[in-house]
Structure formats: structure tokens, C-alpha cells
PDB file of C-alpha atoms in Angstrom:
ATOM      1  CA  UNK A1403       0.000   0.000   0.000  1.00 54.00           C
ATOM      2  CA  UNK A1404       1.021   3.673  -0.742  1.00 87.00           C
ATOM      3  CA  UNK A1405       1.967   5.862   1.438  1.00 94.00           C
ATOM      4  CA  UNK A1406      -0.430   8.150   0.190  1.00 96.00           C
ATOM      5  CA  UNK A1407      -3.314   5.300   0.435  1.00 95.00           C
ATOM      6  CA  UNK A1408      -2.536   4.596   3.965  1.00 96.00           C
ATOM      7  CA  UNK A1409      -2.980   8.557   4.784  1.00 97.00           C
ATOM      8  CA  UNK A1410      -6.133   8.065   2.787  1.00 98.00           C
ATOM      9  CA  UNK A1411      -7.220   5.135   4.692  1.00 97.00           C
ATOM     10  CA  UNK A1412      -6.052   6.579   8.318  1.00 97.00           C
ATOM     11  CA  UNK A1413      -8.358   9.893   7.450  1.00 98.00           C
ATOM     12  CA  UNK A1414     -11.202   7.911   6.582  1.00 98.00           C
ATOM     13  CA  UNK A1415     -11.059   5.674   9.675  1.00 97.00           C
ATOM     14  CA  UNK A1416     -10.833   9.006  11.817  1.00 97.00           C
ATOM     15  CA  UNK A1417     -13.971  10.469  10.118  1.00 97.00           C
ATOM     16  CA  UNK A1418     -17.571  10.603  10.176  1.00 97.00           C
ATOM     17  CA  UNK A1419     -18.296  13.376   7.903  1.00 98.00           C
ATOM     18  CA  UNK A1420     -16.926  12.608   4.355  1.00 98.00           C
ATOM     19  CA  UNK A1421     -18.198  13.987   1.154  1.00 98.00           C
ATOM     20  CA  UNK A1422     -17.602  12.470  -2.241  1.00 98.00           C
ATOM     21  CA  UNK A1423     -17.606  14.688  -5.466  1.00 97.00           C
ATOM     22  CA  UNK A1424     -17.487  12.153  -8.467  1.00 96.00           C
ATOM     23  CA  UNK A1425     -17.280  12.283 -12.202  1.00 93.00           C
ATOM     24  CA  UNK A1426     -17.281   9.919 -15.201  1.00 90.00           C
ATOM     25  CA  UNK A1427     -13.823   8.343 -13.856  1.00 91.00           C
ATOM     26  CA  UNK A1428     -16.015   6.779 -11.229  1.00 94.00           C
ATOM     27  CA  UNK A1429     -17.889   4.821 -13.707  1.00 93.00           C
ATOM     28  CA  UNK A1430     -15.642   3.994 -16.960  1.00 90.00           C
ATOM     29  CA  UNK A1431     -14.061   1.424 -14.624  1.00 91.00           C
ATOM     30  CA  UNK A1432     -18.022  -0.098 -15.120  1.00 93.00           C
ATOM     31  CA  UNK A1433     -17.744   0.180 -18.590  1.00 87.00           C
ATOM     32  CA  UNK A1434     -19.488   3.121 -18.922  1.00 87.00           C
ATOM     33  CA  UNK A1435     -17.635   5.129 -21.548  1.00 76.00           C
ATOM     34  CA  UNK A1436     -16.782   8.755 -21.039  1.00 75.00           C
ATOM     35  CA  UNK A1437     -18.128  10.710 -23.916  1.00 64.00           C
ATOM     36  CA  UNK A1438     -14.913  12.666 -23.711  1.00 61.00           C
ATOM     37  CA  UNK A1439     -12.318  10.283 -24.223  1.00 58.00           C
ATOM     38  CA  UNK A1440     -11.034   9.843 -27.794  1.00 52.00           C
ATOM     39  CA  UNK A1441     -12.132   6.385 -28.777  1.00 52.00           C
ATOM     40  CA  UNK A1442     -12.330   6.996 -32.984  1.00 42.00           C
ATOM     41  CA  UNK A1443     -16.355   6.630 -33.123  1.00 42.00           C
ATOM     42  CA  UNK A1444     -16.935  10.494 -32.971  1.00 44.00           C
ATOM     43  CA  UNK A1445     -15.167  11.335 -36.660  1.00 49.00           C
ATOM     44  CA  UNK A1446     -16.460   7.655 -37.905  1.00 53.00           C
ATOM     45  CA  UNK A1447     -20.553   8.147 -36.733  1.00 74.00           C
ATOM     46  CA  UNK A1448     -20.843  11.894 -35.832  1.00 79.00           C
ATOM     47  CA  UNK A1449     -20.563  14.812 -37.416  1.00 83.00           C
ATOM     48  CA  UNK A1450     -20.304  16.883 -34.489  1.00 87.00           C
ATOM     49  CA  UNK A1451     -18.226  17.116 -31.460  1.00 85.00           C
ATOM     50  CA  UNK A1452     -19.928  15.665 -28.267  1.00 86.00           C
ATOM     51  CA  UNK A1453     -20.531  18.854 -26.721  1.00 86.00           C
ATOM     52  CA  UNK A1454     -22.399  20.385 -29.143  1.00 92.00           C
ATOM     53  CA  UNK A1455     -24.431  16.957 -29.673  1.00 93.00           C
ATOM     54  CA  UNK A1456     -25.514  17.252 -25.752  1.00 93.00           C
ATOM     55  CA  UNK A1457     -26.380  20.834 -26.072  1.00 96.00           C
ATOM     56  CA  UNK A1458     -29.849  22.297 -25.719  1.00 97.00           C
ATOM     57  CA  UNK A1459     -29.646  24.222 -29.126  1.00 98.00           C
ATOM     58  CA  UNK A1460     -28.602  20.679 -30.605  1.00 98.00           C
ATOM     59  CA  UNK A1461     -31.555  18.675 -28.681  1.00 98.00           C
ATOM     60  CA  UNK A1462     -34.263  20.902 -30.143  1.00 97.00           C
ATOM     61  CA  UNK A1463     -32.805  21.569 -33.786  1.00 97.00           C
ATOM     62  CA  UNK A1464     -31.184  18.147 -34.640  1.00 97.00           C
ATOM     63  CA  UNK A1465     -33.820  15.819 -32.403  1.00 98.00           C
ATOM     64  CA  UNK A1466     -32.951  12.755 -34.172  1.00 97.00           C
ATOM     65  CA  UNK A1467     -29.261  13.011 -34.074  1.00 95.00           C
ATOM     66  CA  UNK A1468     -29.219  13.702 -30.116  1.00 96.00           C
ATOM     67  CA  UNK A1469     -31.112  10.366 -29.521  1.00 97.00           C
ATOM     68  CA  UNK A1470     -28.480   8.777 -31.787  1.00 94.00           C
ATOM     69  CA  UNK A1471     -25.422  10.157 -30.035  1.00 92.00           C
ATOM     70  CA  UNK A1472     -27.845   9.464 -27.056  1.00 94.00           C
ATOM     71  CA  UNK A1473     -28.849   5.654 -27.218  1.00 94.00           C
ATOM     72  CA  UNK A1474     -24.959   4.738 -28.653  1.00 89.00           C
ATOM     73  CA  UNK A1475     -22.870   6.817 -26.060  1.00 87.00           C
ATOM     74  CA  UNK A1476     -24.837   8.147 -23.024  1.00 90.00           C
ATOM     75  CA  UNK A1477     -27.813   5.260 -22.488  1.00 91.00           C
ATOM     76  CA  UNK A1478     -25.694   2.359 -20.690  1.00 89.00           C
ATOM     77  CA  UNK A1479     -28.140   0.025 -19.259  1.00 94.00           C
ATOM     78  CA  UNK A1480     -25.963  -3.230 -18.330  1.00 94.00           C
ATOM     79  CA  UNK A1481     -22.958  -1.293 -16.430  1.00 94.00           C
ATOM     80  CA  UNK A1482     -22.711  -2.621 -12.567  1.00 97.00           C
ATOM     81  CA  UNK A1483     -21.328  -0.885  -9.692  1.00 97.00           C
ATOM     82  CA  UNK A1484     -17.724  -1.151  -9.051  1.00 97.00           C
ATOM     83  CA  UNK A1485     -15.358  -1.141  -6.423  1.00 96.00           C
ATOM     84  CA  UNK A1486     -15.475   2.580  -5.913  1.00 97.00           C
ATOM     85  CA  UNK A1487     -19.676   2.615  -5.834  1.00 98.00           C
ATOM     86  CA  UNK A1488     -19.595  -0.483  -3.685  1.00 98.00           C
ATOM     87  CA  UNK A1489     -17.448   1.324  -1.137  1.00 98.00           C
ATOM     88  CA  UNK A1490     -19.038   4.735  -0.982  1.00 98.00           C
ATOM     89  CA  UNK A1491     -22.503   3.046  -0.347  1.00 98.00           C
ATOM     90  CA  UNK A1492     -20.345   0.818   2.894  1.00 98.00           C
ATOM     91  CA  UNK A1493     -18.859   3.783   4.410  1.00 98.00           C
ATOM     92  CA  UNK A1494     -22.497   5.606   4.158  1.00 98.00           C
ATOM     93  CA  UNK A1495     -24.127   2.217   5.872  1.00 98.00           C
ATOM     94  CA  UNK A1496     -21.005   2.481   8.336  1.00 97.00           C
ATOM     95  CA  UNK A1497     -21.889   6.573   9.141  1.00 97.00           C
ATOM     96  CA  UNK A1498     -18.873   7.684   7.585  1.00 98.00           C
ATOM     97  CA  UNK A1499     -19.971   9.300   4.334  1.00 98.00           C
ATOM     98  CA  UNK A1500     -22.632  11.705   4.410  1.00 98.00           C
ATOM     99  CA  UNK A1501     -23.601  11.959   0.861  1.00 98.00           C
ATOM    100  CA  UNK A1502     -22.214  11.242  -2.598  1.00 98.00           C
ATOM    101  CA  UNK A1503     -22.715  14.066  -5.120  1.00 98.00           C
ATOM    102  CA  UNK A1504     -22.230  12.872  -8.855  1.00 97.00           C
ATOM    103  CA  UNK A1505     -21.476  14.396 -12.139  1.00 94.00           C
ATOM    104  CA  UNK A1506     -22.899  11.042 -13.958  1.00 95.00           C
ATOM    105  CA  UNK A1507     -26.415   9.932 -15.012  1.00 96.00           C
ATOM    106  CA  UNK A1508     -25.978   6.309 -14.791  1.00 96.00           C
ATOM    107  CA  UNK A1509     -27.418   5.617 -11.689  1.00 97.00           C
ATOM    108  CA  UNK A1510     -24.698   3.144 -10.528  1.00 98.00           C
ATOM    109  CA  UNK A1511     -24.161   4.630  -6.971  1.00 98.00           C
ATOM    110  CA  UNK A1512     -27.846   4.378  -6.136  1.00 98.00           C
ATOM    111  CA  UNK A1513     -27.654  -0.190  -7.428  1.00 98.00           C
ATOM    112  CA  UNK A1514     -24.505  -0.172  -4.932  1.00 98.00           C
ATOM    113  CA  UNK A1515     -26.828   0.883  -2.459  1.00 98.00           C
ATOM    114  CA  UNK A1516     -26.005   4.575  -1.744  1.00 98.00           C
ATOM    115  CA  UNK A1517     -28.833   6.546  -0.236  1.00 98.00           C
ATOM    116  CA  UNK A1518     -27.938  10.243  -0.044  1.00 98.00           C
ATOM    117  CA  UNK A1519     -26.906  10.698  -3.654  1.00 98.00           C
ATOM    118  CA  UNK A1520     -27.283  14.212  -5.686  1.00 98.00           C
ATOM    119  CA  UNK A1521     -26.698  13.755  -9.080  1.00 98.00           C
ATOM    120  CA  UNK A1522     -25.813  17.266 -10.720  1.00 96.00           C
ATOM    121  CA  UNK A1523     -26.705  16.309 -13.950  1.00 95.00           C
ATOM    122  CA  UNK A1524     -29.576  14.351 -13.756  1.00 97.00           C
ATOM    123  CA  UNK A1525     -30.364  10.672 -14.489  1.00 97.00           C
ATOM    124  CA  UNK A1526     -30.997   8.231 -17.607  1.00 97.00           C
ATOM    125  CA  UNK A1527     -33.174   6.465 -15.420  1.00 98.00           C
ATOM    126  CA  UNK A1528     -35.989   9.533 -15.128  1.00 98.00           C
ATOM    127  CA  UNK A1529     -37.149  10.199 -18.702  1.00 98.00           C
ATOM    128  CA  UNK A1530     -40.331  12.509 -19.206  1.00 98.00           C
ATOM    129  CA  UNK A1531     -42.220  13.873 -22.030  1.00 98.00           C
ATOM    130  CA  UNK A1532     -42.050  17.469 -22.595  1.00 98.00           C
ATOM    131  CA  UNK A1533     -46.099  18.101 -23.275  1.00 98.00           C
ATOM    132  CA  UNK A1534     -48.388  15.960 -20.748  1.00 98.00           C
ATOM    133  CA  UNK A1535     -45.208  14.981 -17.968  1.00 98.00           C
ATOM    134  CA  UNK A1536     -45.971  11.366 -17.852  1.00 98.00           C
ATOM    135  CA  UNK A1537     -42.845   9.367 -16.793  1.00 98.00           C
ATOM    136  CA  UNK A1538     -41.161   6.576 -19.014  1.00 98.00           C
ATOM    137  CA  UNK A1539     -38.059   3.940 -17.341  1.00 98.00           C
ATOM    138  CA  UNK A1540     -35.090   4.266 -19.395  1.00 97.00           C
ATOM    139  CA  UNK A1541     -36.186   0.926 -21.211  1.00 97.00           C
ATOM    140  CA  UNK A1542     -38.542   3.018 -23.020  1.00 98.00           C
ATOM    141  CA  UNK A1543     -35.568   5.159 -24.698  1.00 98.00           C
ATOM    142  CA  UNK A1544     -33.291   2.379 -25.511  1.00 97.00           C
ATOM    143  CA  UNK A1545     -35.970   0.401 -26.985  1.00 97.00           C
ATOM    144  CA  UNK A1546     -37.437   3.414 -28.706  1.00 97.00           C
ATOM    145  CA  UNK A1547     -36.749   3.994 -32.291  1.00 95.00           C
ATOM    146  CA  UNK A1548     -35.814   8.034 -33.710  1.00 96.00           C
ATOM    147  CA  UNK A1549     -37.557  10.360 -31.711  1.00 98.00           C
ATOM    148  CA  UNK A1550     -39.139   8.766 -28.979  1.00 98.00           C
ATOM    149  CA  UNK A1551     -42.536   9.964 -28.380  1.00 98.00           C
ATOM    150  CA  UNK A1552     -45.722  10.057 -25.853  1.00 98.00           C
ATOM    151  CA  UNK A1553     -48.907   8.027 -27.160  1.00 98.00           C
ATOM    152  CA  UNK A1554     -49.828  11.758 -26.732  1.00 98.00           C
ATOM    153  CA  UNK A1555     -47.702  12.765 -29.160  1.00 98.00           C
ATOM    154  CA  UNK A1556     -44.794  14.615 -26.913  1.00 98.00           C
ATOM    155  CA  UNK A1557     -41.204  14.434 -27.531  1.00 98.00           C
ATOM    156  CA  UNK A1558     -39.910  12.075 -24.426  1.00 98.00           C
ATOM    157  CA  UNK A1559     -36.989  13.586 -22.672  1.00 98.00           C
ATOM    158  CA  UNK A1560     -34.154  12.624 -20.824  1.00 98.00           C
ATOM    159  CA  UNK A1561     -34.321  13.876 -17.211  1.00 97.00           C
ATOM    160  CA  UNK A1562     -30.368  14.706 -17.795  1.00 97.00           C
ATOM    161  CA  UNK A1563     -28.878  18.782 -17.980  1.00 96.00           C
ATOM    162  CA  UNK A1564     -27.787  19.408 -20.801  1.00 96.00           C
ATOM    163  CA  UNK A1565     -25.307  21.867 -22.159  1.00 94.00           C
ATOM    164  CA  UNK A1566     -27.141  25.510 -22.089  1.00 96.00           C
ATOM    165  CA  UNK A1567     -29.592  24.323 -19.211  1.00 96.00           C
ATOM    166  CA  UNK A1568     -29.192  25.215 -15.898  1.00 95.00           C
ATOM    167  CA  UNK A1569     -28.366  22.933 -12.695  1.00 94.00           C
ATOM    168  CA  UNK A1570     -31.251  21.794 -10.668  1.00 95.00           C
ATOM    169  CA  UNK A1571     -31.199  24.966  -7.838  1.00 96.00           C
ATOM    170  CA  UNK A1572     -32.229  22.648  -4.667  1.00 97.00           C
ATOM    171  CA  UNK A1573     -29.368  20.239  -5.833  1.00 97.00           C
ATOM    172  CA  UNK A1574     -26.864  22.363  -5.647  1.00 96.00           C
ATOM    173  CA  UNK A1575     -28.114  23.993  -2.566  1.00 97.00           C
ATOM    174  CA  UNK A1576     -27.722  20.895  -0.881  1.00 98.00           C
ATOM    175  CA  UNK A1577     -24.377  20.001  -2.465  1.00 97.00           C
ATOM    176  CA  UNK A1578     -23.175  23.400  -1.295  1.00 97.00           C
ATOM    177  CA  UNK A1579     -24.579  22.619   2.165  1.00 98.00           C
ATOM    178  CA  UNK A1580     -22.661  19.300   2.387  1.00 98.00           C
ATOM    179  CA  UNK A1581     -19.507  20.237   0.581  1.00 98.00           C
ATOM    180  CA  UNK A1582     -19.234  23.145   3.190  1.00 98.00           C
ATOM    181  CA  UNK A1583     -19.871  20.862   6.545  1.00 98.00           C
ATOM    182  CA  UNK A1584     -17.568  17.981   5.459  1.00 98.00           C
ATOM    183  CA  UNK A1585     -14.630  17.348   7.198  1.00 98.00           C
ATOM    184  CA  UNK A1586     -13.265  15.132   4.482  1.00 98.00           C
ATOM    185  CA  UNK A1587     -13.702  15.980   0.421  1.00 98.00           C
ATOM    186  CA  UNK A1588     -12.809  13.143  -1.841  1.00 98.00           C
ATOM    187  CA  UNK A1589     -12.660  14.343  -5.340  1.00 97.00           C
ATOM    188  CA  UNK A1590     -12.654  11.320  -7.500  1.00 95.00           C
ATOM    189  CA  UNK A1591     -12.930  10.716 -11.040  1.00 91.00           C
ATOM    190  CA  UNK A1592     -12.870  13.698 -12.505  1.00 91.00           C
ATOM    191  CA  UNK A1593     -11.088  15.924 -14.486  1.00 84.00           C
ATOM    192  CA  UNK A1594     -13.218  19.445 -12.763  1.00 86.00           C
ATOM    193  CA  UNK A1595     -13.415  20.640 -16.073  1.00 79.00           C
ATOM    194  CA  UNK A1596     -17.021  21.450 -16.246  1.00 76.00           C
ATOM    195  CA  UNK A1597     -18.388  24.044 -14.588  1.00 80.00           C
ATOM    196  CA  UNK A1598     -20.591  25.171 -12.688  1.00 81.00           C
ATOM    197  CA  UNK A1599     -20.275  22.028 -10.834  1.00 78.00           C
ATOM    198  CA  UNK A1600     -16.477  21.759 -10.423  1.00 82.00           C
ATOM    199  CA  UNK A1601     -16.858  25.262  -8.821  1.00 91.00           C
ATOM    200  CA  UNK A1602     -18.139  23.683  -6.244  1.00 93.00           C
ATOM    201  CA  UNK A1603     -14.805  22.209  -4.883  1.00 92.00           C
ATOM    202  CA  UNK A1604     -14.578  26.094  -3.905  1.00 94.00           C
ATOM    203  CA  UNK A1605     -16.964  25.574  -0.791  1.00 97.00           C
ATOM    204  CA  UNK A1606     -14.664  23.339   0.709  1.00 97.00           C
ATOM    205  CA  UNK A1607     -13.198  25.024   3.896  1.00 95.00           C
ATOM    206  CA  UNK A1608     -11.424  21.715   5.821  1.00 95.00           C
ATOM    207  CA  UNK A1609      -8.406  20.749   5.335  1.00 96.00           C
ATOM    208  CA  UNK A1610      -8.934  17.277   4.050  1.00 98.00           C
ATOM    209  CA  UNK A1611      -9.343  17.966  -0.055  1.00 97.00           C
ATOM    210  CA  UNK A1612      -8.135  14.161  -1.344  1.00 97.00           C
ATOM    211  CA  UNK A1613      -7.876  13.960  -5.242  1.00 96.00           C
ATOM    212  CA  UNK A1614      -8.474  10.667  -6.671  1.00 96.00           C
ATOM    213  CA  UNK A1615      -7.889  10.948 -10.473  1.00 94.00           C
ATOM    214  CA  UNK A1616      -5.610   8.491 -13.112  1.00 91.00           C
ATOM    215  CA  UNK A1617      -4.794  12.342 -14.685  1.00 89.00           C
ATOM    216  CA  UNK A1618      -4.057  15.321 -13.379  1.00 91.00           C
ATOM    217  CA  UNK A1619      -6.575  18.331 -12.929  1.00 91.00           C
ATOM    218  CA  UNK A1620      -6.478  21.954 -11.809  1.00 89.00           C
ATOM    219  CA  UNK A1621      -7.275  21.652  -8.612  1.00 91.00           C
ATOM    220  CA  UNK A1622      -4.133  19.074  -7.799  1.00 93.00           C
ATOM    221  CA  UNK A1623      -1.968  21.867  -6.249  1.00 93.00           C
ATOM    222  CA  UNK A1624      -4.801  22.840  -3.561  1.00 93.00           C
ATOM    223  CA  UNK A1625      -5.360  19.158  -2.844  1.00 96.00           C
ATOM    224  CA  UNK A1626      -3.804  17.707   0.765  1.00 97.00           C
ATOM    225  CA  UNK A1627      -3.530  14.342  -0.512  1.00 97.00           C
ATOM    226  CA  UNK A1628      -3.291  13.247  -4.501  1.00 96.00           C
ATOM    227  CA  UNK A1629      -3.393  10.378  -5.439  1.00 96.00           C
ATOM    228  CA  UNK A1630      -3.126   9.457  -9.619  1.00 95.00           C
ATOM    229  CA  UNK A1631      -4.601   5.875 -10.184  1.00 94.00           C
ATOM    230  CA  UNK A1632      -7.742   4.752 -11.006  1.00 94.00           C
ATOM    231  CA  UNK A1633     -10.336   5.078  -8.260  1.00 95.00           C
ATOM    232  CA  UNK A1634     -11.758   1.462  -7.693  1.00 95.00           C
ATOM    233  CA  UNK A1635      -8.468   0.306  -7.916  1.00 94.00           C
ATOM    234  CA  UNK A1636      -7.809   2.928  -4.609  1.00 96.00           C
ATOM    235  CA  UNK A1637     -11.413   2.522  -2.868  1.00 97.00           C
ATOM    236  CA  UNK A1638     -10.591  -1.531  -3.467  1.00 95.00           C
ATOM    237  CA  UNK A1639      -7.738  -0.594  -0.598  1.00 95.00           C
ATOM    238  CA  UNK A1640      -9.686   1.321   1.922  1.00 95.00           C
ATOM    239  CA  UNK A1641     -10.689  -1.285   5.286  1.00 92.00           C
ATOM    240  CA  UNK A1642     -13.898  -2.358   5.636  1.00 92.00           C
ATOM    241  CA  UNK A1643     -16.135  -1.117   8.664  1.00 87.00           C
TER     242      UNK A1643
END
């Protein structure tokens, strides 16, 4: 073990009060791909850069084409938790981890079992349609063919932020609220490159800020403990309680 796991794992045995802040490196390990990374299908199947795809602008101009980047990249259905959800969800059951606030949409730290989870930018597993409300699982979309649409004729949407759309205000009040109380903020998985959610690192007044991150990211230098590997392989370390 590391020297900088065994810090990690002394902190965490000390505290009762940890926060986790999590982004698409806590799921790729679930097979989950990040829509970032540079795989070779985005200048082979798309004519336009993920970003713009999973924009508002995009979502109500080129409809079809969203649900196509949307079903192939974003809709993962079969991932399971890994060692990283598994252990978040045990240190919340042990009263160590007061809530886990994600970046994803997958779900995955709700099947390990986590209770108090905020997900920033919404879930594939809400899906709505945008003229009566009526709610549709995430079977619905994947199963769905173009446009998916209401038997009342409305366009059913993703329950997921997209680019131009604003953060859920009540979620981020609460993330705030935690982030701010915690003794302990794990950062894991993420490269804080998206804002306004990686601005939220900024409420963080303790003296505990772990990074947990195979790359580096901007916030490395403010960190008290960094550690580059991938985070299941790091949570697989931490005791059990």
C-alpha cells in the first residue's frame, strides 16, 4: 500500500463526515464510456463534437441526431457498480460518508446501495415527455426507435442537464450545504473541467481535499492528498467497517 493510500485510509477511519464529489472516472471502470475520451467513433458516426451533440440548441434543432449520439454513447443500461460505488454506499451504511454528489447519469451509486446521492446532472433512469409529464423507465428510450414519443404525441426527454440548461437549484443547494460541513472531500474521477459544478470544490473550507484521479486536474496543487490511479483500484484498498 502507498503511502499516500494509507494517509487516505487513516483519514477515513478518523472520520464521520466525508463527502464524495465524483465524475465519469467513477464509472468507466463499469464500462461506462466517457463521452470525452477519444475512442475513434466520434469522426467515424458523428458529425459533431460531443458537446455540441448534448447541447440544448442541438436537442431541439437536430432531435434525431441527439437520440443517436444518445442511445450509442450516453444510455448504458448493463454497467454494474464497481469497487469505488460499492465502497461509498459501505462507508455511508457504516456513518462515515454523508452523501455522494455525482457528475454522472448512470445511476450506478444508487444499485450499490447509496442513499444520499445528488446527481448534478440528472439521471438516464428519469425520462419525461415534454407536453403531458408522464414518466417513461429508461427501457422506453433504448428500446425506442428516432424520436421517442408520448402516445400523446410529446417528444420524451431525458431527465439529464444538458449543455445551455441550468443545474437543478435545490441540488446544488444541498451540495453546497454538504460540501461546506464535510470534514473530508474526496474528489474522484474527474477531471473538474465542467463548470458550474467543479466550482463547487470552492466551498470546501477543511483541510482534508483528497484527489483521486488516473490524470491530473487543476485543482491538484490545492489538494492535501493526490493520489493518480484509477479510483476502484484505490477505494478496493480502503478497510472495511
Amino acid at each position: 500500500m502507498t503511502t499516500e493510500i494509507q494517509t487516505l485510509k487513516q483519514w477515513v477511519t478518523a472520520s464521520d463526515n466525508i463527502v464524495f464529489f465524483g465524475g465519469a472516472g467513477c464509472s468507466t471502470e463499469s464500462g461506462v464510456p466517457d463521452f470525452r475520451s477519444v475512442d475513434g467513433l466520434y469522426n467515424q458516426k458523428y458529425d459533431f463534437p460531443p458537446e455540441t451533440i448534448l447541447s440544448h440548441t442541438f436537442f431541439m434543432r437536430q432531435t434525431a441526431e441527439f437520440y443517436r449520439f444518445y442511445r450509442d454513447k450516453m444510455l448504458c443500461l448493463t454497467a454494474k457498480p464497481n469497487a469505488a460505488h460499492q465502497k461509498l454506499a459501505e462507508l455511508e451504511r457504516a456513518g462515515k460518508v454523508r452523501a455522494v454528489i455525482t457528475q454522472n447519469i448512470d445511476g450506478l451509486h444508487q444499485a450499490a446501495g447509496s442513499q444520499e446521492v445528488l446527481e448534478l446532472h440528472g439521471s438516464i433512469h428519469r425520462n419525461y415527455c415534454m407536453r403531458c409529464h408522464r414518466s417513461f423507465p429508461p427501457e422506453f428510450m433504448r428500446d425506442s426507435q428516432g424520436i421517442p414519443t408520448c402516445p400523446c404525441g410529446g417528444t420524451v426527454k431525458p431527465d439529464v442537464v444538458l449543455y445551455e440548461e441550468s443545474l437543478d437549484s435545490n441540488t446544488l443547494r444541498r451540495s453546497v450545504e454538504f460540501i461546506s460541513q464535510a470534514d473530508i472531500l474526496i474528489i474522484g474521477g474527474t477531471s473538474l473541467a465542467v463548470y458550474p459544478a467543479a466550482g463547487l470544490i470552492d466551498y470546501y473550507t477543511g483541510n482534508k481535499l483528497v484527489l483521486v484521479n488516473k490524470d491530473q486536474t487543476p485543482a491538484d496543487r490545492r489538494a492535501d492528498l493526490v493520489i493518480h490511479a484509477p479510483i476502484g483500484e484505490v477505494f478496493a484498498q480502503l478497510p472495511s467497517f
